[in-house]
Tab-separated table of C-alpha atoms in Angstrom:
chain	number	residue	atom	x	y	z
A	1	VAL	CA	-40.676	-30.001	2.348
A	2	GLY	CA	-43.434	-29.614	-0.244
A	3	ASN	CA	-45.246	-32.696	1.056
A	4	HIS	CA	-45.686	-30.872	4.366
A	5	GLY	CA	-47.122	-27.719	2.819
A	6	LEU	CA	-43.890	-25.777	3.160
A	7	THR	CA	-41.971	-23.789	0.568
A	8	LEU	CA	-38.246	-24.230	0.177
A	9	ALA	CA	-36.771	-20.719	0.378
A	10	GLY	CA	-33.301	-21.759	-0.764
A	11	TRP	CA	-30.530	-24.280	-0.413
A	12	VAL	CA	-26.773	-24.361	0.065
A	13	ALA	CA	-24.363	-26.770	-1.587
A	14	THR	CA	-21.476	-27.831	0.613
A	15	LEU	CA	-18.435	-29.454	-0.912
A	16	GLY	CA	-17.296	-31.390	2.119
A	17	ASP	CA	-14.894	-33.687	0.313
A	18	PRO	CA	-12.032	-32.240	-1.743
A	19	LEU	CA	-12.019	-35.393	-3.875
A	20	THR	CA	-15.672	-35.162	-4.929
A	21	ALA	CA	-15.932	-36.018	-8.599
A	22	CYS	CA	-17.615	-33.422	-10.825
A	23	PRO	CA	-18.681	-30.891	-8.168
A	24	LYS	CA	-19.816	-28.305	-10.754
A	25	GLU	CA	-21.989	-30.883	-12.474
A	26	ILE	CA	-23.513	-31.974	-9.147
A	27	VAL	CA	-24.430	-28.391	-8.247
A	28	ALA	CA	-25.842	-27.821	-11.747
A	29	ALA	CA	-27.997	-30.944	-11.437
A	30	LEU	CA	-29.354	-29.724	-8.091
A	31	GLU	CA	-30.077	-26.291	-9.564
A	32	GLU	CA	-32.122	-27.961	-12.302
A	33	ARG	CA	-34.093	-30.131	-9.894
A	34	LEU	CA	-34.727	-27.952	-6.862
A	35	ARG	CA	-37.460	-25.360	-7.114
A	36	ALA	CA	-35.607	-22.831	-5.007
A	37	PRO	CA	-32.556	-20.636	-5.489
A	38	CYS	CA	-29.084	-21.793	-4.615
A	39	LEU	CA	-27.916	-19.494	-1.816
A	40	GLY	CA	-24.297	-20.426	-2.320
A	41	VAL	CA	-21.703	-23.099	-2.789
A	42	VAL	CA	-19.435	-23.554	0.213
A	43	PRO	CA	-16.105	-24.938	-0.961
A	44	TYR	CA	-14.157	-27.614	0.831
A	45	LEU	CA	-12.612	-26.076	3.934
A	46	PRO	CA	-9.999	-28.111	5.818
A	47	ALA	CA	-11.000	-26.249	8.998
A	48	LEU	CA	-14.200	-24.458	9.934
A	49	ASP	CA	-13.975	-20.848	8.813
A	50	ALA	CA	-17.151	-18.864	9.448
A	51	GLN	CA	-15.970	-15.931	7.348
A	52	ALA	CA	-15.292	-18.155	4.344
A	53	VAL	CA	-18.693	-19.792	4.706
A	54	GLY	CA	-20.399	-16.424	5.010
A	55	ALA	CA	-18.572	-15.100	1.968
A	56	ALA	CA	-19.882	-18.035	-0.076
A	57	LEU	CA	-23.524	-17.284	0.766
A	58	ALA	CA	-25.980	-14.840	-0.779
A	59	VAL	CA	-28.870	-13.553	1.321
A	60	ALA	CA	-30.590	-11.512	-1.407
A	61	PRO	CA	-32.739	-14.486	-2.553
A	62	LEU	CA	-33.917	-14.988	1.034
A	63	LEU	CA	-34.839	-11.335	1.372
A	64	ALA	CA	-36.776	-11.492	-1.895
A	65	PHE	CA	-38.533	-14.648	-0.694
A	66	ARG	CA	-39.421	-13.015	2.604
A	67	SER	CA	-40.963	-9.988	0.880
A	68	ARG	CA	-43.201	-12.329	-1.175
A	69	ALA	CA	-44.295	-14.396	1.813
C-alpha cells in the first residue's frame, strides 16, 4: 500500500480457522507491525453471519481517518 503512495486506513483480523494457534498473539503482532488501526477482530464463524461480522467491527477509526484526509 505504502509503496503505491497510499495510506492504510485500517485493517481487520479474521480468524477463519477455529484451530489457529495463538490467535491473540497473532493479532498483537499485527497491531505492532501495521501502521494503521485494527478495525476489529472477526471470530471464527461456522456460517456467514453479517450481523456478527458487523458487531466485531469499529468504524470510529475510519471516520477519524476520513476527517484527517
